[in-house]
């Protein structure tokens, strides 16, 4: 740290390079914020042992979460008991270096009732162009849109089968919501007309994940239990544009009007996402592989994250992709932990493991829960923070360890090795600036 500050003060490091180094150091130091608790019940259970066992975000388990991309202020969480909570992340003392406890409570709660969802939540997302509205899908076969000011649904769409996940384009002029359903059909819901425009046929078995291209507003990708990943142009009625194939060096697309067949994974594919620039597609499947594909050609880049990837549940698992510190990062919910890795190199940077497991509670009382990370969300808008949803009913925060603040405190104490090193650097800097230099 001292060397970087010295180089910056001597103009040996440019401001962009220093900023990139600073963000990288923050990412490398991310750890659990044990002082931050999410209490969805208002009052912690005093009979429980341990800090994390005292409170639950959702007693029956947390199935989904999302953070608004405009301000990074609000977090939505959905439970296995069908409840939805809205949290405000701007509370003070959100730092792992702080010793004071911060307990966050929901700003608003949508309880289980006739107008809201009646079964567990599968996916949550803020409206693509305004964080004042949100979308939710559920095991009750419905997609709902509601206001974040009240969490009350303003429209509901019955799709006739379980909705595993949904997605809305962040750039499109249309307001189509793609839904991955249990009926093997990708359903498109038009929020403007209030009806379903069409169904995209081709998968054999459940459709588990959908994702819109961030560059081409009419291009949609879908992944299914049949192991295939299909690309669609929603303006066409002829079917999919093509498929990704792990056996084909350049990917598999429909060539010359011939129908081709290929699989992206051996077993169900339940993870799907595009990078922010739309250049890459990331998929994950039950073969416990995370694959990175070139979106323009369908080529498998052969990035490999090793044998430590875990993925055996049929539920949708959403890879989180962000670009920070000059690196394209992947945050992957890896069963009982989270992996933070370099997407293009296949290098694991950090493994984030919860310290303990709480006991989730359903309507009939306590139930045994095998700890599992259900989803993750990156807090944008200049923050370097990750939030995770867990089957034990907890929401957990992961933030930089506050090393800079600790170093400043050590300098003030003036009695350790760090202080001696800093003083030596300061003397060196002073001697260099005082030395007379003659150019001949």
Tab-separated table of C-alpha atoms in Angstrom:
chain	number	residue	atom	x	y	z
A	1	UNK	CA	0.000	0.000	0.000
A	2	UNK	CA	2.775	2.422	0.951
A	3	UNK	CA	4.659	1.718	-2.265
A	4	UNK	CA	1.568	2.390	-4.370
A	5	UNK	CA	0.930	5.674	-2.576
A	6	UNK	CA	4.563	6.661	-3.030
A	7	UNK	CA	4.466	5.872	-6.752
A	8	UNK	CA	1.260	7.863	-7.070
A	9	UNK	CA	2.752	10.876	-5.240
A	10	UNK	CA	5.811	10.744	-7.529
A	11	UNK	CA	3.528	10.519	-10.601
A	12	UNK	CA	5.011	7.111	-11.430
A	13	UNK	CA	1.514	5.621	-11.437
A	14	UNK	CA	-1.327	7.145	-13.441
A	15	UNK	CA	-4.681	7.824	-11.725
A	16	UNK	CA	-6.486	5.116	-13.784
A	17	UNK	CA	-3.788	2.556	-12.951
A	18	UNK	CA	-3.932	3.454	-9.262
A	19	UNK	CA	-7.715	3.187	-9.269
A	20	UNK	CA	-7.499	-0.203	-10.966
A	21	UNK	CA	-4.979	-1.417	-8.386
A	22	UNK	CA	-7.167	-0.121	-5.544
A	23	UNK	CA	-10.266	-1.946	-6.839
A	24	UNK	CA	-8.282	-5.155	-7.312
A	25	UNK	CA	-6.966	-4.972	-3.764
A	26	UNK	CA	-10.519	-4.499	-2.485
A	27	UNK	CA	-11.754	-7.526	-4.440
A	28	UNK	CA	-8.873	-9.658	-3.161
A	29	UNK	CA	-9.732	-8.693	0.434
A	30	UNK	CA	-13.492	-9.363	0.323
A	31	UNK	CA	-14.681	-11.268	3.375
A	32	UNK	CA	-17.811	-11.856	5.419
A	33	UNK	CA	-19.230	-8.824	7.222
A	34	UNK	CA	-20.085	-10.561	10.494
A	35	UNK	CA	-21.313	-7.303	12.007
A	36	UNK	CA	-24.135	-6.984	9.429
A	37	UNK	CA	-27.382	-8.894	10.054
A	38	UNK	CA	-30.609	-9.026	8.036
A	39	UNK	CA	-33.592	-9.462	10.345
A	40	UNK	CA	-36.778	-10.133	8.394
A	41	UNK	CA	-38.802	-10.875	11.513
A	42	UNK	CA	-38.165	-7.626	13.370
A	43	UNK	CA	-37.041	-9.383	16.550
A	44	UNK	CA	-34.223	-11.932	16.762
A	45	UNK	CA	-34.696	-15.326	18.389
A	46	UNK	CA	-33.021	-14.917	21.778
A	47	UNK	CA	-33.025	-18.655	22.479
A	48	UNK	CA	-30.782	-19.387	19.500
A	49	UNK	CA	-27.040	-19.648	19.981
A	50	UNK	CA	-24.601	-17.563	17.997
A	51	UNK	CA	-25.071	-14.204	16.325
A	52	UNK	CA	-26.158	-15.469	12.915
A	53	UNK	CA	-28.625	-17.987	14.377
A	54	UNK	CA	-30.599	-15.266	16.118
A	55	UNK	CA	-32.154	-13.691	13.041
A	56	UNK	CA	-33.437	-14.771	9.642
A	57	UNK	CA	-34.078	-12.765	6.517
A	58	UNK	CA	-36.723	-15.362	5.598
A	59	UNK	CA	-37.418	-18.108	8.122
A	60	UNK	CA	-38.140	-20.780	5.511
A	61	UNK	CA	-35.048	-19.970	3.437
A	62	UNK	CA	-34.052	-17.328	0.897
A	63	UNK	CA	-34.593	-18.357	-2.723
A	64	UNK	CA	-33.706	-15.205	-4.662
A	65	UNK	CA	-32.272	-11.710	-4.403
A	66	UNK	CA	-31.483	-8.741	-6.631
A	67	UNK	CA	-30.001	-5.230	-6.231
A	68	UNK	CA	-31.081	-2.182	-8.226
A	69	UNK	CA	-28.466	-1.265	-10.810
A	70	UNK	CA	-29.095	2.472	-10.804
A	71	UNK	CA	-28.105	3.458	-7.255
A	72	UNK	CA	-27.118	0.192	-5.649
A	73	UNK	CA	-29.299	1.168	-2.720
A	74	UNK	CA	-32.179	-1.301	-2.568
A	75	UNK	CA	-32.072	-5.080	-2.290
A	76	UNK	CA	-35.072	-7.329	-2.916
A	77	UNK	CA	-35.170	-10.806	-1.406
A	78	UNK	CA	-37.692	-13.589	-1.942
A	79	UNK	CA	-38.297	-16.519	0.379
A	80	UNK	CA	-39.358	-20.122	0.119
A	81	UNK	CA	-42.429	-19.041	2.098
A	82	UNK	CA	-43.426	-16.699	-0.798
A	83	UNK	CA	-42.677	-13.485	1.151
A	84	UNK	CA	-40.730	-10.604	-0.413
A	85	UNK	CA	-38.659	-8.047	1.529
A	86	UNK	CA	-37.212	-4.712	0.394
A	87	UNK	CA	-33.989	-3.694	2.185
A	88	UNK	CA	-32.163	-0.347	2.228
A	89	UNK	CA	-28.385	-0.936	2.012
A	90	UNK	CA	-27.436	2.663	2.854
A	91	UNK	CA	-27.427	1.947	6.597
A	92	UNK	CA	-24.264	3.147	8.406
A	93	UNK	CA	-21.324	0.992	9.485
A	94	UNK	CA	-21.447	-1.413	6.540
A	95	UNK	CA	-17.772	-2.301	6.917
A	96	UNK	CA	-16.193	-5.527	8.095
A	97	UNK	CA	-13.605	-3.499	10.018
A	98	UNK	CA	-16.300	-2.012	12.243
A	99	UNK	CA	-16.885	-3.606	15.647
A	100	UNK	CA	-20.417	-2.255	16.045
A	101	UNK	CA	-23.344	-4.430	15.021
A	102	UNK	CA	-25.646	-3.292	12.229
A	103	UNK	CA	-29.062	-4.936	11.999
A	104	UNK	CA	-30.981	-4.226	8.814
A	105	UNK	CA	-34.734	-4.639	8.804
A	106	UNK	CA	-37.043	-4.588	5.781
A	107	UNK	CA	-38.337	-1.236	4.619
A	108	UNK	CA	-41.442	-2.990	3.265
A	109	UNK	CA	-42.653	-6.601	3.360
A	110	UNK	CA	-45.020	-8.373	0.978
A	111	UNK	CA	-46.590	-11.203	2.997
A	112	UNK	CA	-48.157	-14.321	1.605
A	113	UNK	CA	-51.748	-13.560	0.588
A	114	UNK	CA	-54.257	-14.039	-2.215
A	115	UNK	CA	-53.005	-11.119	-4.339
A	116	UNK	CA	-49.309	-11.899	-3.846
A	117	UNK	CA	-47.494	-15.160	-4.525
A	118	UNK	CA	-48.745	-18.286	-2.809
A	119	UNK	CA	-45.659	-20.463	-3.313
A	120	UNK	CA	-41.923	-19.961	-3.076
A	121	UNK	CA	-40.220	-17.234	-5.125
A	122	UNK	CA	-37.937	-18.396	-7.946
A	123	UNK	CA	-36.560	-15.143	-9.404
A	124	UNK	CA	-36.651	-11.422	-8.618
A	125	UNK	CA	-35.569	-8.485	-10.782
A	126	UNK	CA	-36.008	-4.745	-10.842
A	127	UNK	CA	-37.744	-3.247	-13.853
A	128	UNK	CA	-35.085	-2.675	-16.516
A	129	UNK	CA	-35.515	1.097	-16.789
A	130	UNK	CA	-36.822	2.131	-13.371
A	131	UNK	CA	-36.115	0.749	-9.906
A	132	UNK	CA	-39.594	1.890	-8.848
A	133	UNK	CA	-41.025	-1.374	-10.187
A	134	UNK	CA	-40.002	-5.013	-9.920
A	135	UNK	CA	-40.793	-8.419	-11.408
A	136	UNK	CA	-41.208	-11.678	-9.527
A	137	UNK	CA	-41.800	-15.272	-10.594
A	138	UNK	CA	-42.813	-18.217	-8.469
A	139	UNK	CA	-43.599	-21.897	-8.166
A	140	UNK	CA	-47.269	-20.838	-8.207
A	141	UNK	CA	-47.044	-20.592	-12.038
A	142	UNK	CA	-47.275	-16.782	-12.141
A	143	UNK	CA	-45.197	-13.802	-13.158
A	144	UNK	CA	-46.076	-10.594	-11.311
A	145	UNK	CA	-45.073	-6.960	-11.658
A	146	UNK	CA	-45.330	-4.666	-8.648
A	147	UNK	CA	-44.301	-1.341	-7.170
A	148	UNK	CA	-41.235	-1.177	-4.939
A	149	UNK	CA	-42.970	1.564	-2.923
A	150	UNK	CA	-45.642	-0.836	-1.673
A	151	UNK	CA	-44.537	-4.305	-2.922
A	152	UNK	CA	-48.131	-4.829	-3.994
A	153	UNK	CA	-48.605	-6.505	-7.404
A	154	UNK	CA	-50.103	-4.343	-10.112
A	155	UNK	CA	-50.357	-7.089	-12.741
A	156	UNK	CA	-50.233	-10.867	-12.715
A	157	UNK	CA	-49.706	-13.334	-15.570
A	158	UNK	CA	-50.578	-17.007	-15.196
A	159	UNK	CA	-48.297	-19.171	-17.327
A	160	UNK	CA	-49.762	-22.576	-16.525
A	161	UNK	CA	-46.530	-24.137	-15.227
A	162	UNK	CA	-43.686	-23.437	-12.830
A	163	UNK	CA	-41.671	-20.362	-13.826
A	164	UNK	CA	-38.033	-21.221	-13.121
A	165	UNK	CA	-36.718	-17.780	-14.059
A	166	UNK	CA	-37.485	-14.667	-16.086
A	167	UNK	CA	-35.513	-11.921	-17.817
A	168	UNK	CA	-36.147	-8.491	-19.318
A	169	UNK	CA	-33.881	-6.790	-21.844
A	170	UNK	CA	-31.874	-3.852	-20.415
A	171	UNK	CA	-31.766	-2.047	-23.767
A	172	UNK	CA	-34.833	-3.017	-25.791
A	173	UNK	CA	-37.561	-0.673	-26.938
A	174	UNK	CA	-40.011	-3.545	-26.454
A	175	UNK	CA	-41.154	-4.595	-22.981
A	176	UNK	CA	-41.083	-8.354	-23.433
A	177	UNK	CA	-40.348	-10.558	-20.443
A	178	UNK	CA	-38.914	-13.968	-21.309
A	179	UNK	CA	-39.950	-16.758	-18.927
A	180	UNK	CA	-38.239	-20.119	-18.523
A	181	UNK	CA	-41.009	-22.562	-17.679
A	182	UNK	CA	-41.470	-26.193	-16.750
A	183	UNK	CA	-43.468	-26.771	-19.926
A	184	UNK	CA	-40.381	-26.804	-22.230
A	185	UNK	CA	-41.560	-23.556	-23.863
A	186	UNK	CA	-39.948	-20.128	-23.535
A	187	UNK	CA	-42.925	-17.854	-22.909
A	188	UNK	CA	-42.812	-14.179	-23.909
A	189	UNK	CA	-45.014	-11.821	-21.902
A	190	UNK	CA	-45.711	-8.346	-23.323
A	191	UNK	CA	-46.106	-5.895	-20.446
A	192	UNK	CA	-47.482	-3.239	-22.788
A	193	UNK	CA	-50.412	-5.278	-24.083
A	194	UNK	CA	-50.773	-7.445	-20.994
A	195	UNK	CA	-50.751	-10.670	-22.984
A	196	UNK	CA	-48.423	-13.449	-24.111
A	197	UNK	CA	-47.138	-12.844	-27.613
A	198	UNK	CA	-45.685	-16.227	-28.516
A	199	UNK	CA	-43.910	-19.326	-27.261
A	200	UNK	CA	-40.464	-20.395	-28.423
A	201	UNK	CA	-40.449	-24.142	-29.062
A	202	UNK	CA	-37.396	-26.354	-29.255
A	203	UNK	CA	-36.282	-27.517	-25.818
A	204	UNK	CA	-37.019	-31.043	-24.651
A	205	UNK	CA	-37.851	-30.779	-20.972
A	206	UNK	CA	-37.825	-27.830	-18.580
A	207	UNK	CA	-36.433	-24.484	-19.691
A	208	UNK	CA	-34.264	-23.455	-16.736
A	209	UNK	CA	-32.729	-20.089	-17.651
A	210	UNK	CA	-33.170	-17.197	-20.086
A	211	UNK	CA	-31.045	-14.105	-20.790
A	212	UNK	CA	-31.326	-11.226	-23.279
A	213	UNK	CA	-28.359	-9.945	-25.249
A	214	UNK	CA	-27.146	-6.563	-23.922
A	215	UNK	CA	-26.256	-5.471	-27.477
A	216	UNK	CA	-29.019	-6.825	-29.715
A	217	UNK	CA	-32.465	-6.136	-28.332
A	218	UNK	CA	-34.200	-8.976	-30.155
A	219	UNK	CA	-31.708	-11.745	-29.404
A	220	UNK	CA	-32.501	-14.098	-26.538
A	221	UNK	CA	-30.615	-17.080	-25.139
A	222	UNK	CA	-32.253	-19.975	-23.288
A	223	UNK	CA	-30.903	-23.008	-21.449
A	224	UNK	CA	-32.753	-26.220	-20.672
A	225	UNK	CA	-32.768	-29.516	-18.836
A	226	UNK	CA	-31.866	-31.176	-22.140
A	227	UNK	CA	-28.390	-29.631	-21.920
A	228	UNK	CA	-28.895	-27.290	-24.872
A	229	UNK	CA	-28.401	-23.543	-25.085
A	230	UNK	CA	-30.399	-21.963	-27.880
A	231	UNK	CA	-30.214	-18.496	-29.438
A	232	UNK	CA	-33.416	-16.871	-30.678
A	233	UNK	CA	-34.442	-13.834	-32.674
A	234	UNK	CA	-37.870	-13.065	-31.222
A	235	UNK	CA	-38.919	-11.313	-34.450
A	236	UNK	CA	-38.718	-14.588	-36.355
A	237	UNK	CA	-41.283	-17.333	-36.293
A	238	UNK	CA	-38.982	-19.928	-37.876
A	239	UNK	CA	-37.407	-20.968	-34.581
A	240	UNK	CA	-33.978	-20.667	-33.036
A	241	UNK	CA	-30.978	-19.119	-34.736
A	242	UNK	CA	-28.696	-21.859	-33.512
A	243	UNK	CA	-27.241	-23.755	-30.578
A	244	UNK	CA	-23.976	-23.970	-28.695
A	245	UNK	CA	-22.071	-27.237	-28.924
A	246	UNK	CA	-19.237	-28.293	-26.635
A	247	UNK	CA	-18.003	-30.820	-29.234
A	248	UNK	CA	-17.716	-28.273	-32.038
A	249	UNK	CA	-14.570	-26.131	-32.186
A	250	UNK	CA	-16.395	-23.105	-33.569
A	251	UNK	CA	-19.768	-23.678	-31.942
A	252	UNK	CA	-22.863	-25.023	-33.610
A	253	UNK	CA	-25.248	-22.813	-35.532
A	254	UNK	CA	-27.792	-23.622	-38.194
A	255	UNK	CA	-25.860	-23.748	-41.419
A	256	UNK	CA	-27.380	-23.669	-44.874
A	257	UNK	CA	-30.913	-24.005	-43.533
A	258	UNK	CA	-30.129	-27.437	-42.065
A	259	UNK	CA	-31.269	-28.211	-38.536
A	260	UNK	CA	-28.284	-28.938	-36.368
A	261	UNK	CA	-28.175	-30.434	-32.902
A	262	UNK	CA	-25.649	-30.001	-30.144
A	263	UNK	CA	-25.335	-29.767	-26.398
A	264	UNK	CA	-23.592	-27.131	-24.349
A	265	UNK	CA	-23.438	-29.401	-21.283
A	266	UNK	CA	-23.652	-33.079	-20.447
A	267	UNK	CA	-26.789	-32.944	-18.328
A	268	UNK	CA	-29.165	-30.065	-17.537
A	269	UNK	CA	-27.930	-26.508	-18.091
A	270	UNK	CA	-29.278	-24.260	-15.322
A	271	UNK	CA	-26.968	-21.221	-15.459
A	272	UNK	CA	-26.897	-18.598	-18.224
A	273	UNK	CA	-25.634	-15.011	-18.526
A	274	UNK	CA	-24.120	-12.520	-20.997
A	275	UNK	CA	-21.164	-10.284	-20.238
A	276	UNK	CA	-21.992	-6.561	-20.098
A	277	UNK	CA	-20.460	-5.918	-23.526
A	278	UNK	CA	-22.384	-8.800	-25.101
A	279	UNK	CA	-19.204	-10.438	-26.377
A	280	UNK	CA	-19.388	-13.587	-24.258
A	281	UNK	CA	-22.032	-16.027	-23.043
A	282	UNK	CA	-21.464	-17.925	-19.801
A	283	UNK	CA	-23.246	-21.212	-19.103
A	284	UNK	CA	-23.214	-23.705	-16.232
A	285	UNK	CA	-24.561	-27.239	-16.065
A	286	UNK	CA	-24.871	-30.416	-14.043
A	287	UNK	CA	-21.631	-31.699	-15.547
A	288	UNK	CA	-20.130	-29.228	-13.039
A	289	UNK	CA	-18.537	-27.103	-15.709
A	290	UNK	CA	-18.705	-23.370	-16.303
A	291	UNK	CA	-18.165	-22.628	-19.981
A	292	UNK	CA	-17.467	-19.339	-21.726
A	293	UNK	CA	-18.541	-18.893	-25.356
A	294	UNK	CA	-17.941	-16.242	-27.983
A	295	UNK	CA	-21.387	-14.821	-28.665
A	296	UNK	CA	-20.710	-13.897	-32.302
A	297	UNK	CA	-19.434	-17.322	-33.406
A	298	UNK	CA	-20.547	-19.750	-30.700
A	299	UNK	CA	-16.947	-20.818	-30.162
A	300	UNK	CA	-16.091	-22.504	-26.874
A	301	UNK	CA	-13.157	-20.585	-25.370
A	302	UNK	CA	-12.215	-23.685	-23.307
A	303	UNK	CA	-11.906	-21.677	-20.086
A	304	UNK	CA	-11.739	-24.159	-17.212
A	305	UNK	CA	-12.242	-23.391	-13.526
A	306	UNK	CA	-11.041	-26.773	-12.333
A	307	UNK	CA	-12.702	-29.617	-10.505
A	308	UNK	CA	-14.011	-27.481	-7.640
A	309	UNK	CA	-17.219	-26.333	-9.360
A	310	UNK	CA	-20.379	-27.723	-7.758
A	311	UNK	CA	-23.816	-27.707	-9.418
A	312	UNK	CA	-26.322	-30.516	-8.916
A	313	UNK	CA	-29.665	-28.821	-8.191
A	314	UNK	CA	-32.280	-28.491	-10.920
A	315	UNK	CA	-33.192	-24.960	-9.809
A	316	UNK	CA	-31.833	-22.015	-11.790
A	317	UNK	CA	-28.430	-20.773	-10.612
A	318	UNK	CA	-27.568	-17.348	-11.991
A	319	UNK	CA	-23.875	-16.540	-12.679
A	320	UNK	CA	-23.052	-12.947	-11.691
A	321	UNK	CA	-20.778	-11.160	-14.170
A	322	UNK	CA	-19.156	-7.788	-13.470
A	323	UNK	CA	-16.196	-5.862	-14.830
A	324	UNK	CA	-14.053	-4.412	-12.038
A	325	UNK	CA	-10.396	-3.445	-11.771
A	326	UNK	CA	-9.731	-4.205	-15.436
A	327	UNK	CA	-10.915	-7.798	-15.010
A	328	UNK	CA	-14.072	-9.593	-16.086
A	329	UNK	CA	-15.208	-11.240	-12.869
A	330	UNK	CA	-17.484	-14.191	-12.250
A	331	UNK	CA	-19.312	-14.716	-8.952
A	332	UNK	CA	-20.687	-18.247	-8.822
A	333	UNK	CA	-22.921	-19.728	-6.046
A	334	UNK	CA	-20.956	-22.932	-5.557
A	335	UNK	CA	-23.330	-24.999	-3.388
A	336	UNK	CA	-21.944	-24.258	0.123
A	337	UNK	CA	-19.660	-21.383	-0.870
A	338	UNK	CA	-19.234	-18.673	-3.485
A	339	UNK	CA	-16.453	-18.507	-6.027
A	340	UNK	CA	-15.033	-15.207	-7.268
A	341	UNK	CA	-12.973	-15.828	-10.383
A	342	UNK	CA	-11.384	-14.258	-13.429
A	343	UNK	CA	-13.810	-15.179	-16.198
A	344	UNK	CA	-11.396	-15.064	-19.125
A	345	UNK	CA	-8.515	-16.871	-17.416
A	346	UNK	CA	-10.514	-19.455	-15.466
A	347	UNK	CA	-8.611	-18.459	-12.328
A	348	UNK	CA	-10.303	-18.587	-8.922
A	349	UNK	CA	-9.480	-15.391	-7.026
A	350	UNK	CA	-11.438	-15.951	-3.843
A	351	UNK	CA	-13.625	-18.527	-2.124
A	352	UNK	CA	-16.263	-17.066	0.188
A	353	UNK	CA	-17.544	-19.504	2.813
A	354	UNK	CA	-20.167	-18.750	5.489
A	355	UNK	CA	-18.917	-19.056	9.061
A	356	UNK	CA	-21.930	-21.017	10.308
A	357	UNK	CA	-25.331	-22.383	9.386
A	358	UNK	CA	-28.597	-21.268	10.934
A	359	UNK	CA	-31.663	-23.520	11.183
A	360	UNK	CA	-34.393	-22.385	8.821
A	361	UNK	CA	-37.965	-22.573	10.088
A	362	UNK	CA	-41.056	-23.393	8.089
A	363	UNK	CA	-44.678	-23.068	9.098
A	364	UNK	CA	-44.508	-26.370	10.981
A	365	UNK	CA	-41.410	-25.351	12.961
A	366	UNK	CA	-37.719	-26.181	12.580
A	367	UNK	CA	-36.517	-28.157	9.620
A	368	UNK	CA	-33.112	-29.611	8.818
A	369	UNK	CA	-31.329	-27.621	6.124
A	370	UNK	CA	-28.177	-28.487	4.288
A	371	UNK	CA	-26.416	-25.184	3.776
A	372	UNK	CA	-26.617	-24.010	0.194
A	373	UNK	CA	-26.011	-20.692	-1.514
A	374	UNK	CA	-29.160	-20.014	-3.516
A	375	UNK	CA	-27.979	-16.897	-5.328
A	376	UNK	CA	-25.680	-13.885	-5.320
A	377	UNK	CA	-25.848	-10.216	-6.288
A	378	UNK	CA	-23.125	-7.633	-6.869
A	379	UNK	CA	-23.764	-4.141	-5.545
A	380	UNK	CA	-22.814	-1.763	-8.351
A	381	UNK	CA	-22.648	2.042	-8.526
A	382	UNK	CA	-19.066	2.207	-7.248
A	383	UNK	CA	-19.407	-0.359	-4.451
A	384	UNK	CA	-17.297	-3.492	-4.147
A	385	UNK	CA	-19.782	-5.642	-2.244
A	386	UNK	CA	-21.425	-9.032	-2.746
A	387	UNK	CA	-24.649	-10.230	-1.130
A	388	UNK	CA	-25.738	-13.862	-0.992
A	389	UNK	CA	-29.001	-15.723	-0.348
A	390	UNK	CA	-28.920	-18.968	1.628
A	391	UNK	CA	-31.206	-21.937	2.147
A	392	UNK	CA	-30.794	-21.584	5.924
A	393	UNK	CA	-32.827	-18.369	5.799
A	394	UNK	CA	-29.912	-15.931	5.912
A	395	UNK	CA	-28.813	-13.018	3.766
A	396	UNK	CA	-25.078	-12.406	4.074
A	397	UNK	CA	-22.904	-9.434	3.132
A	398	UNK	CA	-19.353	-9.781	1.788
A	399	UNK	CA	-17.250	-6.607	1.670
A	400	UNK	CA	-13.556	-5.546	1.720
A	401	UNK	CA	-11.904	-6.089	5.088
A	402	UNK	CA	-11.130	-2.407	5.700
A	403	UNK	CA	-7.387	-2.882	5.453
A	404	UNK	CA	-6.756	0.762	4.586
A	405	UNK	CA	-8.580	1.907	7.700
A	406	UNK	CA	-6.604	-0.537	9.821
A	407	UNK	CA	-3.319	0.669	8.383
A	408	UNK	CA	-4.206	4.259	9.183
A	409	UNK	CA	-4.948	3.216	12.762
A	410	UNK	CA	-1.592	1.474	12.968
A	411	UNK	CA	0.202	4.618	11.857
A	412	UNK	CA	-1.460	6.540	14.637
A	413	UNK	CA	-0.352	3.955	17.209
A	414	UNK	CA	3.241	4.256	15.993
A	415	UNK	CA	4.538	1.089	17.681
A	416	UNK	CA	4.543	-1.640	15.033
A	417	UNK	CA	6.421	-2.809	11.965
A	418	UNK	CA	4.040	-1.100	9.513
A	419	UNK	CA	4.827	2.293	11.071
A	420	UNK	CA	8.569	1.703	10.737
A	421	UNK	CA	8.260	0.789	7.059
A	422	UNK	CA	6.124	3.848	6.338
A	423	UNK	CA	8.587	6.147	8.098
A	424	UNK	CA	11.458	4.643	6.096
A	425	UNK	CA	9.587	5.287	2.841
A	426	UNK	CA	8.811	8.843	3.881
A	427	UNK	CA	12.499	9.487	4.660
A	428	UNK	CA	13.489	8.013	1.309
A	429	UNK	CA	10.969	10.226	-0.464
A	430	UNK	CA	12.235	13.280	1.441
A	431	UNK	CA	15.883	12.527	0.583
A	432	UNK	CA	15.062	12.054	-3.097
A	433	UNK	CA	13.212	15.352	-3.325
A	434	UNK	CA	15.982	17.255	-1.545
A	435	UNK	CA	18.825	15.831	-3.623
A	436	UNK	CA	20.181	18.216	-6.220
A	437	UNK	CA	20.107	16.735	-9.706
A	438	UNK	CA	22.256	18.180	-12.520
A	439	UNK	CA	21.530	17.379	-16.157
A	440	UNK	CA	24.541	17.521	-18.533
